CSV table of C-alpha atoms in Angstrom, one decimal:
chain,number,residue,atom,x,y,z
A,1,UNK,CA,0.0,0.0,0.0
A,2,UNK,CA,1.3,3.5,-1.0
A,3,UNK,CA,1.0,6.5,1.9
A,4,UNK,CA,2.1,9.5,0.3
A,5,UNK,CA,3.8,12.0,2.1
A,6,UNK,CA,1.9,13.8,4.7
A,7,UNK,CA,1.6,17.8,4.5
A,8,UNK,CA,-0.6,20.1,7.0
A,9,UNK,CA,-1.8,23.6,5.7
A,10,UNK,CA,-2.5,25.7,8.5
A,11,UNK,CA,-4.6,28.5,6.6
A,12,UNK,CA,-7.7,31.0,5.9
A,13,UNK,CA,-10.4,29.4,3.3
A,14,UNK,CA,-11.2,31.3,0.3
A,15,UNK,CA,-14.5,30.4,-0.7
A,16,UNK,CA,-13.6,31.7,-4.7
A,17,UNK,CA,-11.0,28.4,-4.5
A,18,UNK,CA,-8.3,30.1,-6.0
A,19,UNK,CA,-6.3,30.9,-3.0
A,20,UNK,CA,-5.9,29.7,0.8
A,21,UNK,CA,-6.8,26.4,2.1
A,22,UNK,CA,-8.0,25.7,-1.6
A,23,UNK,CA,-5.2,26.1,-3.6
A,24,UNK,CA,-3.0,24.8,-0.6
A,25,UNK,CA,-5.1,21.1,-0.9
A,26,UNK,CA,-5.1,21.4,-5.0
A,27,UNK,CA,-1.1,21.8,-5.2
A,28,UNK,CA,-0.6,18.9,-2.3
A,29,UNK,CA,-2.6,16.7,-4.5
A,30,UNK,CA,-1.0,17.7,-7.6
A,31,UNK,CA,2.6,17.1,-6.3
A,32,UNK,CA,2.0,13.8,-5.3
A,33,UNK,CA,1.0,14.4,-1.5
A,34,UNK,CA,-1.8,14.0,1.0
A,35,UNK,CA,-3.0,17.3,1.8
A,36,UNK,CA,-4.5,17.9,5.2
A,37,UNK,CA,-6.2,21.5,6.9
A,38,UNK,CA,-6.1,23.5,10.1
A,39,UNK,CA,-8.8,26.2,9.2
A,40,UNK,CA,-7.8,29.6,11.0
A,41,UNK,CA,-10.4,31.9,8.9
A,42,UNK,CA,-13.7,31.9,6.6
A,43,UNK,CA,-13.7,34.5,4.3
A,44,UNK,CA,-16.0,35.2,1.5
A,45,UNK,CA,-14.1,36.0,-1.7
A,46,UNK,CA,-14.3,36.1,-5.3
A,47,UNK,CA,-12.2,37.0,-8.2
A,48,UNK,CA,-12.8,40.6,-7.3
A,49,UNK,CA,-12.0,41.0,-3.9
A,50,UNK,CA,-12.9,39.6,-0.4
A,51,UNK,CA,-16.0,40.9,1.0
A,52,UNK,CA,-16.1,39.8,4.4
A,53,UNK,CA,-13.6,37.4,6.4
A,54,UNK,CA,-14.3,35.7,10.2
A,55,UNK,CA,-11.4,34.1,12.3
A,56,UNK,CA,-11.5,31.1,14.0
A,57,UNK,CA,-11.3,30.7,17.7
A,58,UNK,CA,-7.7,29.8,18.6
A,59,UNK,CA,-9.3,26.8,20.5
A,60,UNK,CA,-10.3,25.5,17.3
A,61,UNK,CA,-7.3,25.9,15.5
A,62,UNK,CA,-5.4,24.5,18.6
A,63,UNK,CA,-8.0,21.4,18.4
A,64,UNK,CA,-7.5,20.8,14.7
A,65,UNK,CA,-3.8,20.6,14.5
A,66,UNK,CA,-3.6,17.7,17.8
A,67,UNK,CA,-6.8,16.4,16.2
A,68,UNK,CA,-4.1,15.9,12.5
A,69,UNK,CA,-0.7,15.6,14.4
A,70,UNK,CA,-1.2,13.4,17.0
A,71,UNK,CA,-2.9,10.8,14.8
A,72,UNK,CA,-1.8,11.0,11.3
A,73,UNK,CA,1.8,12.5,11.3
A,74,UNK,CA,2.7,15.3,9.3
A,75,UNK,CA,6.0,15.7,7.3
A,76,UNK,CA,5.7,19.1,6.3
A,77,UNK,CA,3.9,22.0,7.8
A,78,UNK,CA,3.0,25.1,5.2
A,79,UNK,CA,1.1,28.5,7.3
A,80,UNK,CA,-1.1,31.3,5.3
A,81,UNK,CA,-3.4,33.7,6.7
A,82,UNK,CA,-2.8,33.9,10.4
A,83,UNK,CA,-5.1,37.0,10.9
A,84,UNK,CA,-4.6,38.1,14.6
A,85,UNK,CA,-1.6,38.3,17.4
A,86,UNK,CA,-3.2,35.5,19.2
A,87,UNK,CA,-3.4,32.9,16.0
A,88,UNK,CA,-0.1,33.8,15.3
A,89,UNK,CA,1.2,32.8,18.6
A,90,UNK,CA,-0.8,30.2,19.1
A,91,UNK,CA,0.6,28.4,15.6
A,92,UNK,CA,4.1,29.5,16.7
A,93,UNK,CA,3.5,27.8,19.7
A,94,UNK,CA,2.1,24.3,18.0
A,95,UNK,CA,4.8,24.8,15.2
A,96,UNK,CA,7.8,24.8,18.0
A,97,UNK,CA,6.8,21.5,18.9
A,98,UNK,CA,7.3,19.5,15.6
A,99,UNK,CA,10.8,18.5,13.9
A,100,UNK,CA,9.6,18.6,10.2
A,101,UNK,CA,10.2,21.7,7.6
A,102,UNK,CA,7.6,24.4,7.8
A,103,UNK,CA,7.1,26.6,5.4
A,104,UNK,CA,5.7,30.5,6.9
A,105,UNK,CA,4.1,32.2,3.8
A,106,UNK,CA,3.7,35.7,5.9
A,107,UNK,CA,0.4,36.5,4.3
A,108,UNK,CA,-0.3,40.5,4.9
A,109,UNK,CA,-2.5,41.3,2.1
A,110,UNK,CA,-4.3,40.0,-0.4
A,111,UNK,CA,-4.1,40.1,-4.3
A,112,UNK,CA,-7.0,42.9,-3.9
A,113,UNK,CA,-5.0,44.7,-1.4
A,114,UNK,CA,-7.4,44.1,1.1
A,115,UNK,CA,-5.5,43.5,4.5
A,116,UNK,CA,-5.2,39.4,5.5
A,117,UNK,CA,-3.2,40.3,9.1
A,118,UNK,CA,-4.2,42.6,12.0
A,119,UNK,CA,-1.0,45.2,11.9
A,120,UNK,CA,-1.1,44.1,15.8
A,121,UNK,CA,-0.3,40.8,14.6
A,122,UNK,CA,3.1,42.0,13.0
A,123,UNK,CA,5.1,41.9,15.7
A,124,UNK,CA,4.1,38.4,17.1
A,125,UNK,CA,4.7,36.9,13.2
A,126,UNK,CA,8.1,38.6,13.8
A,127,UNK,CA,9.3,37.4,17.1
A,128,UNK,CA,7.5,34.4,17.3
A,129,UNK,CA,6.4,32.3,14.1
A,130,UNK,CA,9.0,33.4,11.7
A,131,UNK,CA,12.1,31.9,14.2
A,132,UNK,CA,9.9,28.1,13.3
A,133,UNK,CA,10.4,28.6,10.0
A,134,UNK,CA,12.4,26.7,7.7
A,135,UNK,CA,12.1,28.7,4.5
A,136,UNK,CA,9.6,32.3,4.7
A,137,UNK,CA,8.1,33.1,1.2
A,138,UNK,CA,7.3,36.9,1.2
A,139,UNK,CA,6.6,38.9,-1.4
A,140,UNK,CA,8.0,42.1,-1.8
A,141,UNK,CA,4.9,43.8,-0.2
A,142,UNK,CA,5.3,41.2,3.1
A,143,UNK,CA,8.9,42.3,3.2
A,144,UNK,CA,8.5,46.2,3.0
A,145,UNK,CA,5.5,45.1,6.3
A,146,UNK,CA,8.0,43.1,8.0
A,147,UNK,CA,11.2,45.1,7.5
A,148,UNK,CA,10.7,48.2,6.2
A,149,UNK,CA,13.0,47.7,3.4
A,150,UNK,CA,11.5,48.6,0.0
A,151,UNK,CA,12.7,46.5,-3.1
A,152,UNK,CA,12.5,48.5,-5.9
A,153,UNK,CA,15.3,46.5,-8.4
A,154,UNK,CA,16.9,43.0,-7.8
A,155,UNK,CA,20.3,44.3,-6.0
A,156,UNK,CA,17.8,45.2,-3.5
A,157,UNK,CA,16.6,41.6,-2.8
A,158,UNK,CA,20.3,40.6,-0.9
A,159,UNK,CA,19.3,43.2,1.9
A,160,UNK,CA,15.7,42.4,1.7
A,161,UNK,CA,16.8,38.6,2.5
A,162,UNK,CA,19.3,39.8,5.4
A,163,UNK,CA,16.2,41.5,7.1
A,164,UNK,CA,14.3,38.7,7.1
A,165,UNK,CA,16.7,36.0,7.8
A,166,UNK,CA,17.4,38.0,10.9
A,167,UNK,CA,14.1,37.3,12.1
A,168,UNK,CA,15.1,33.2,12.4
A,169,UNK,CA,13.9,31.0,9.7
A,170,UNK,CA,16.4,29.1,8.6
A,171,UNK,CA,16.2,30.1,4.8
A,172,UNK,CA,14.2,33.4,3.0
A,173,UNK,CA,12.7,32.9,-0.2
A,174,UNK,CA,12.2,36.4,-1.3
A,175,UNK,CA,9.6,36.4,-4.1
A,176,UNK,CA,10.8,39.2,-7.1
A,177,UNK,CA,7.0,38.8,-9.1
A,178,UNK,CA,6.0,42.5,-7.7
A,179,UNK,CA,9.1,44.2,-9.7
A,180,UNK,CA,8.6,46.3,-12.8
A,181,UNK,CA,8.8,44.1,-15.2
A,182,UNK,CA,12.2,45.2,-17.4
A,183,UNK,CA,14.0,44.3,-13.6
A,184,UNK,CA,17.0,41.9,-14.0
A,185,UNK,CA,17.2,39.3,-16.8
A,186,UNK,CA,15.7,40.4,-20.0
A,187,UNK,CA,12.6,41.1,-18.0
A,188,UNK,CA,12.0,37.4,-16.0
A,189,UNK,CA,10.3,36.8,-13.1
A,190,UNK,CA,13.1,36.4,-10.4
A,191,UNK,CA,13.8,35.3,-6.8
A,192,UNK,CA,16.0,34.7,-4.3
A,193,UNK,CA,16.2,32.1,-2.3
A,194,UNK,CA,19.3,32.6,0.6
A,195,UNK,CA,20.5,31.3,4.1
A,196,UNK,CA,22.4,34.3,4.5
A,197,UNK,CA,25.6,31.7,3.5
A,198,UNK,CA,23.9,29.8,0.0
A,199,UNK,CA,22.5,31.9,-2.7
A,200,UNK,CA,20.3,30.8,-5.7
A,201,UNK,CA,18.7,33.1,-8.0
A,202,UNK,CA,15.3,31.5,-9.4
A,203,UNK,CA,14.6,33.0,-12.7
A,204,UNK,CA,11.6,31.9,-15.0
A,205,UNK,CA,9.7,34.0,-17.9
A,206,UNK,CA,7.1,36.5,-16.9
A,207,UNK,CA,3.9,35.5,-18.4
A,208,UNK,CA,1.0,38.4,-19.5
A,209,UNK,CA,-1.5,36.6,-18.0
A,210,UNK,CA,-3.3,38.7,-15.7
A,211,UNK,CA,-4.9,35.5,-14.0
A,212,UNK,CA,-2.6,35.2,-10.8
A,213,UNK,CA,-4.9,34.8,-7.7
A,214,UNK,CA,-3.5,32.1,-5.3
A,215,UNK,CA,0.3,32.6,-6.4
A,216,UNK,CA,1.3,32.8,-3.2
A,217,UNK,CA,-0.1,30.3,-1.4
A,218,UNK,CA,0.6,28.0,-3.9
A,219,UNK,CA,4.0,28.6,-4.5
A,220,UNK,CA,4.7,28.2,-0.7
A,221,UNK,CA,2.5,25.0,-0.9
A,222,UNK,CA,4.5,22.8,-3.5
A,223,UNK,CA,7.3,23.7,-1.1
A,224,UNK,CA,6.1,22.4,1.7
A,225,UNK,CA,5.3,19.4,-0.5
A,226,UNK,CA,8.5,18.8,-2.0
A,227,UNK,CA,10.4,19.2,1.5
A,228,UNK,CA,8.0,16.4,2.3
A,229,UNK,CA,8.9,14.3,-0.2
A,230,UNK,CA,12.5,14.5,0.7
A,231,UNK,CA,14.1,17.1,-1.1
A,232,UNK,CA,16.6,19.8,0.2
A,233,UNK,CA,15.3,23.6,0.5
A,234,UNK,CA,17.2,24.5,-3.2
A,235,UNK,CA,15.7,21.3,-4.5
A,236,UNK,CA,12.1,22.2,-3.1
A,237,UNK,CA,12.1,25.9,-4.3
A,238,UNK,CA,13.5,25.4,-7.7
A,239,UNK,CA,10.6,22.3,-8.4
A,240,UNK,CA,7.9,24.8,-6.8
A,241,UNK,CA,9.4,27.6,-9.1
A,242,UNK,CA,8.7,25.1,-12.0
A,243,UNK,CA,5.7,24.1,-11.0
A,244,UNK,CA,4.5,27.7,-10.5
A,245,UNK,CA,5.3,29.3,-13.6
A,246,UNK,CA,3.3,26.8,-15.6
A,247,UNK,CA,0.4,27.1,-13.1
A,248,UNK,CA,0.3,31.3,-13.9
A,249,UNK,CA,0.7,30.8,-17.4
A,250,UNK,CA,-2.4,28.7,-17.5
A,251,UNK,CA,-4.3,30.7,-15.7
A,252,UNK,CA,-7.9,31.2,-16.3
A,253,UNK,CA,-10.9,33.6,-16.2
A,254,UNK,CA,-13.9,33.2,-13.6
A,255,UNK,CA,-15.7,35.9,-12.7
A,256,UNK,CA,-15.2,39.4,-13.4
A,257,UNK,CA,-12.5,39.9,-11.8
A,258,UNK,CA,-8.8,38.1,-11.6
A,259,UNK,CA,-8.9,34.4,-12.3
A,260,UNK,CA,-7.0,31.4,-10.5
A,261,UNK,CA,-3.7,30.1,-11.8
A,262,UNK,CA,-4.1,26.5,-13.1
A,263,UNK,CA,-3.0,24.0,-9.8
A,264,UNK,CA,-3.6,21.0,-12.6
A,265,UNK,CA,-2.1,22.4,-15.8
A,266,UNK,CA,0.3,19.2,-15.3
A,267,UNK,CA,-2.9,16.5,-15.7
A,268,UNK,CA,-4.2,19.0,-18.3
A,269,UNK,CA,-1.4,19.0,-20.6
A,270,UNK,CA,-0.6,15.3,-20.1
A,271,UNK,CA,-4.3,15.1,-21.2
């Protein structure tokens, strides 16, 4: 009998399905791993924005991670939208407790720009979940919110990293896709992935596809899955960088607003 790797999202829903817990469990399964849920949030959202959003008792989210950990296992731990100072710590707190990679996507805002983390909650995601982390995933919005430090061309990214690393986690994944396009090499979508010692630039073509809802969550998702299936952290972000890029450039209209990338352009085009 074949048990795939085990891999615990600890995220918000979005009820749209292009983003949070959604595209978390879509790029498990796609990657080849069993995808499992601690809920933190509800909100309602659609491809043009999020209209309302309701957190979760910290009891509950305490409840659903033993209720997954303590009987199933995990091997790999990704966290999303962690709205409030108290969900934060309390996930910190469940996180310190495991010896698996976790992966701290430091959600602050949406794709909408409508805010994902009480700016009370900043501090605690500073001094208290980011030191869990194996590898953080902000975006160039999430570092300016943590750090301060405003990345306006590539050379900037090396600081950027520096900042974050001195925070804890283990590695920074600093995510170039906000950067005027024309940034770097002939124009690609770059990032950089350091442990302050290690550097590897992640480059992949930029495609004009407007259709980007979930990026984040799903780049920081086939991550966590590839840690769990063994690999080491370059390994893990350069077959999420692949896996990425073809999921944005199959991206796809609903709504009226901005469409989902593709988490199964892989079975699609084998199809």
């Amino acid at each position: 009998m074949h048990i795939p790797p085990r891999v615990l999202t600890v995220a918000g829903s979005d009820s749209g399905g292009g983003a949070g817990i959604q595209a978390d469990l879509k790029t498990m399964l796609a990657l080849g791993t069993h995808g499992m849920s601690v809920l933190t949030a509800v909100t309602a959202q659609n491809s043009l924005g999020v209209q309302g959003a309701w957190e979760l008792p910290a009891e509950a989210v305490r409840a659903q991670f033993r209720s997954v950990v303590d009987d199933i296992g995990v091997q790999a731990v990704k966290t999303g939208m962690l709205s409030s100072a108290e969900l934060v710590e309390t996930v910190a707190e469940l996180l310190a407790g495991l010896r698996v990679p976790v992966v701290v996507d430091p959600v602050g805002v949406s794709k909408h720009g409508d805010a994902l983390l009480a700016a009370t909650a900043l501090d605690a995601v500073r001094t208290a979940l980011l030191p869990t982390a194996t590898v953080a995933t902000p975006n160039l919005d999430e570092v300016a919110q943590l750090t301060g430090i405003r990345v306006e061309e590539e050379a900037d990214m090396r600081r950027a990293a520096a900042a974050v690393l001195d925070f804890g986690p283990r590695w920074a994944l600093i995510k170039g896709g906000h950067l005027p396009a024309g940034h770097g090499d002939g124009g690609s979508a770059v990032d950089l992935l350091t442990d302050g010692t290690e550097e590897h630039w992640l480059r992949a073509p930029r495609h004009d596809n407007r259709h980007t809802h979930g990026t984040g969550c799903t780049l920081a998702s086939a991550l966590a899955a590839q840690l769990a299936k063994g690999d080491t952290v370059p390994q893990a972000a350069a077959a999420a960088k692949d896996y990425v890029t073809g999921a944005l450039a199959a991206g796809f209209r609903l709504g009226a607003g901005i469409g989902p990338v593709d988490h199964g352009w892989r079975w699609r085009d084998a199809h």
